[in-house]
Amino acid sequence: GSLTLYEVDLTFPESTYHSEYLKIELDLICQLRPGEDRGWVDQRLQQIQQYYEMHLTLDAAKIIDIVKKTLNLSGDFSILENLLDIAGKLESCKTQKLDSISPELMHAKRLLQGITVERRECLRKLAQQKEFVCWVREALKDVNELKVFVDLASISA
């Protein structure tokens, strides 16, 4: 846990990070020091995995925030706002240690983990369709009209 987040980014670039290969490498390092405890390997792998999953979660939160602002959505976005606040702190504090990832951050990650790469891309596209969404809001006054509209669109597709 003594690696900083900055060092994790440098040492294990997200695009090349594969936990199974990293575990093999860390086990090889342990073999060079046969007398030392190996208990730290799984803990470190878990922390690095959580860190990279956190990147995906923060990306999802940023996209949801863009959609919220672009489409003037209302509602309770307090969890999103907290996550974005934490994201800002995390980005500005790359000198923090790997083991500084808080339980609060992990809870937020679990809330947004269902937002896959494909769903994030869908949200990005939705944010780019502000005029269409505004037109749909104006033209279709209730949910029944929306259902008919969706049915007609799917039939014509």
Short mmCIF file of C-alpha atoms in Angstrom, two decimals:
data_model
loop_
_atom_site.label_atom_id
_atom_site.label_comp_id
_atom_site.label_asym_id
_atom_site.label_seq_id
_atom_site.Cartn_x
_atom_site.Cartn_y
_atom_site.Cartn_z
CA GLY A 1 0.00 0.00 0.00
CA SER A 2 2.98 2.35 -0.05
CA LEU A 3 2.75 3.00 -3.79
CA THR A 4 1.22 6.35 -4.64
CA LEU A 5 -1.64 6.53 -7.13
CA TYR A 6 0.71 8.35 -9.49
CA GLU A 7 3.21 5.49 -9.26
CA VAL A 8 0.43 2.97 -9.94
CA ASP A 9 -0.51 4.92 -13.09
CA LEU A 10 3.12 4.91 -14.25
CA THR A 11 3.97 1.34 -13.31
CA PHE A 12 0.74 -0.33 -14.40
CA PRO A 13 -0.81 1.63 -17.29
CA GLU A 14 -4.52 0.85 -17.50
CA SER A 15 -4.25 -0.23 -21.13
CA THR A 16 -1.66 -2.89 -20.28
CA TYR A 17 -2.94 -3.92 -16.84
CA HIS A 18 -3.90 -7.59 -16.54
CA SER A 19 -4.20 -8.88 -12.99
CA GLU A 20 -3.28 -12.47 -13.86
CA TYR A 21 0.05 -11.39 -15.36
CA LEU A 22 0.75 -9.00 -12.53
CA LYS A 23 0.13 -11.77 -9.99
CA ILE A 24 2.69 -13.97 -11.79
CA GLU A 25 5.23 -11.15 -11.73
CA LEU A 26 4.65 -10.40 -8.06
CA ASP A 27 4.98 -14.10 -7.22
CA LEU A 28 8.29 -14.15 -9.09
CA ILE A 29 9.48 -11.18 -7.03
CA CYS A 30 8.52 -13.09 -3.88
CA GLN A 31 10.59 -16.06 -5.03
CA LEU A 32 13.64 -13.80 -5.02
CA ARG A 33 13.05 -13.29 -1.29
CA PRO A 34 11.96 -16.74 -0.08
CA GLY A 35 11.86 -15.85 3.61
CA GLU A 36 9.41 -12.96 3.30
CA ASP A 37 5.66 -13.06 3.83
CA ARG A 38 3.64 -13.33 0.59
CA GLY A 39 0.38 -12.14 2.09
CA TRP A 40 0.73 -8.69 0.60
CA VAL A 41 0.47 -9.92 -3.03
CA ASP A 42 -3.28 -10.61 -3.08
CA GLN A 43 -4.02 -7.47 -1.07
CA ARG A 44 -1.99 -5.32 -3.48
CA LEU A 45 -3.64 -6.93 -6.52
CA GLN A 46 -7.05 -6.20 -5.04
CA GLN A 47 -6.13 -2.58 -4.36
CA ILE A 48 -4.82 -2.07 -7.91
CA GLN A 49 -7.94 -3.73 -9.35
CA GLN A 50 -10.15 -1.44 -7.25
CA TYR A 51 -8.19 1.57 -8.41
CA TYR A 52 -8.75 0.73 -12.08
CA GLU A 53 -12.40 -0.10 -11.50
CA MET A 54 -12.64 3.29 -9.83
CA HIS A 55 -11.47 4.94 -13.06
CA LEU A 56 -14.36 3.31 -14.91
CA THR A 57 -16.80 4.40 -12.23
CA LEU A 58 -15.56 7.98 -12.28
CA ASP A 59 -15.82 8.04 -16.07
CA ALA A 60 -19.45 6.88 -15.78
CA ALA A 61 -20.16 9.56 -13.17
CA LYS A 62 -18.70 12.28 -15.39
CA ILE A 63 -20.84 11.14 -18.33
CA ILE A 64 -23.99 11.04 -16.20
CA ASP A 65 -23.19 14.57 -15.02
CA ILE A 66 -22.86 15.74 -18.63
CA VAL A 67 -26.24 14.14 -19.48
CA LYS A 68 -27.80 15.72 -16.38
CA LYS A 69 -26.54 19.19 -17.28
CA THR A 70 -27.18 18.92 -21.03
CA LEU A 71 -30.75 17.69 -20.65
CA ASN A 72 -31.55 19.77 -17.56
CA LEU A 73 -32.51 16.72 -15.55
CA SER A 74 -33.80 17.16 -12.03
CA GLY A 75 -33.91 14.79 -9.11
CA ASP A 76 -31.67 13.57 -6.34
CA PHE A 77 -28.15 13.51 -7.74
CA SER A 78 -26.45 13.74 -4.34
CA ILE A 79 -24.58 10.43 -4.76
CA LEU A 80 -23.35 11.59 -8.16
CA GLU A 81 -22.25 14.94 -6.75
CA ASN A 82 -20.40 13.22 -3.90
CA LEU A 83 -18.70 10.90 -6.36
CA LEU A 84 -17.64 13.80 -8.58
CA ASP A 85 -16.29 15.60 -5.52
CA ILE A 86 -14.30 12.51 -4.54
CA ALA A 87 -13.12 12.16 -8.15
CA GLY A 88 -11.77 15.70 -8.08
CA LYS A 89 -9.93 15.01 -4.85
CA LEU A 90 -8.56 11.73 -6.19
CA GLU A 91 -7.27 13.37 -9.37
CA SER A 92 -5.64 16.21 -7.46
CA CYS A 93 -4.08 13.91 -4.86
CA LYS A 94 -2.07 11.43 -6.90
CA THR A 95 0.42 11.51 -4.05
CA GLN A 96 -2.03 9.52 -1.90
CA LYS A 97 -1.13 5.92 -1.21
CA LEU A 98 -2.87 3.03 -2.92
CA ASP A 99 -4.42 1.93 0.37
CA SER A 100 -6.10 5.33 0.79
CA ILE A 101 -9.10 4.36 -1.38
CA SER A 102 -11.95 4.82 1.07
CA PRO A 103 -14.92 2.54 1.76
CA GLU A 104 -17.17 5.46 0.70
CA LEU A 105 -15.53 5.48 -2.70
CA MET A 106 -15.91 1.72 -3.02
CA HIS A 107 -19.63 2.04 -2.13
CA ALA A 108 -20.09 4.61 -4.88
CA LYS A 109 -18.25 2.31 -7.27
CA ARG A 110 -20.69 -0.50 -6.50
CA LEU A 111 -23.64 1.80 -7.20
CA LEU A 112 -22.34 2.63 -10.68
CA GLN A 113 -20.67 -0.66 -11.61
CA GLY A 114 -23.62 -1.64 -13.82
CA ILE A 115 -22.76 1.17 -16.21
CA THR A 116 -20.67 -0.77 -18.68
CA VAL A 117 -18.49 0.67 -21.44
CA GLU A 118 -21.39 0.19 -23.88
CA ARG A 119 -23.83 1.98 -21.57
CA ARG A 120 -21.39 4.85 -21.06
CA GLU A 121 -21.15 5.22 -24.83
CA CYS A 122 -24.95 5.23 -25.04
CA LEU A 123 -25.11 7.99 -22.41
CA ARG A 124 -22.48 9.97 -24.34
CA LYS A 125 -24.62 9.71 -27.49
CA LEU A 126 -27.72 10.74 -25.53
CA ALA A 127 -25.93 13.84 -24.25
CA GLN A 128 -25.18 14.78 -27.86
CA GLN A 129 -28.88 14.60 -28.81
CA LYS A 130 -30.15 17.54 -26.78
CA GLU A 131 -32.32 18.92 -29.60
CA PHE A 132 -34.01 15.55 -30.17
CA VAL A 133 -34.69 15.04 -26.46
CA CYS A 134 -36.16 18.55 -26.22
CA TRP A 135 -38.37 17.85 -29.22
CA VAL A 136 -39.58 14.57 -27.70
CA ARG A 137 -40.37 16.34 -24.42
CA GLU A 138 -42.37 18.99 -26.28
CA ALA A 139 -44.12 16.73 -28.76
CA LEU A 140 -45.01 13.86 -26.44
CA LYS A 141 -46.86 14.99 -23.37
CA ASP A 142 -47.41 11.65 -21.63
CA VAL A 143 -45.87 8.21 -21.36
CA ASN A 144 -48.51 6.55 -23.56
CA GLU A 145 -47.61 8.81 -26.48
CA LEU A 146 -43.95 7.93 -25.92
CA LYS A 147 -44.75 4.20 -26.02
CA VAL A 148 -46.60 4.61 -29.33
CA PHE A 149 -43.71 6.68 -30.71
CA VAL A 150 -41.19 3.99 -29.72
CA ASP A 151 -43.37 1.24 -31.22
CA LEU A 152 -43.69 3.15 -34.51
CA ALA A 153 -39.95 3.82 -34.59
CA SER A 154 -39.13 0.16 -34.01
CA ILE A 155 -41.60 -0.96 -36.70
CA SER A 156 -40.08 1.40 -39.26
CA ALA A 157 -36.49 0.41 -38.39
#
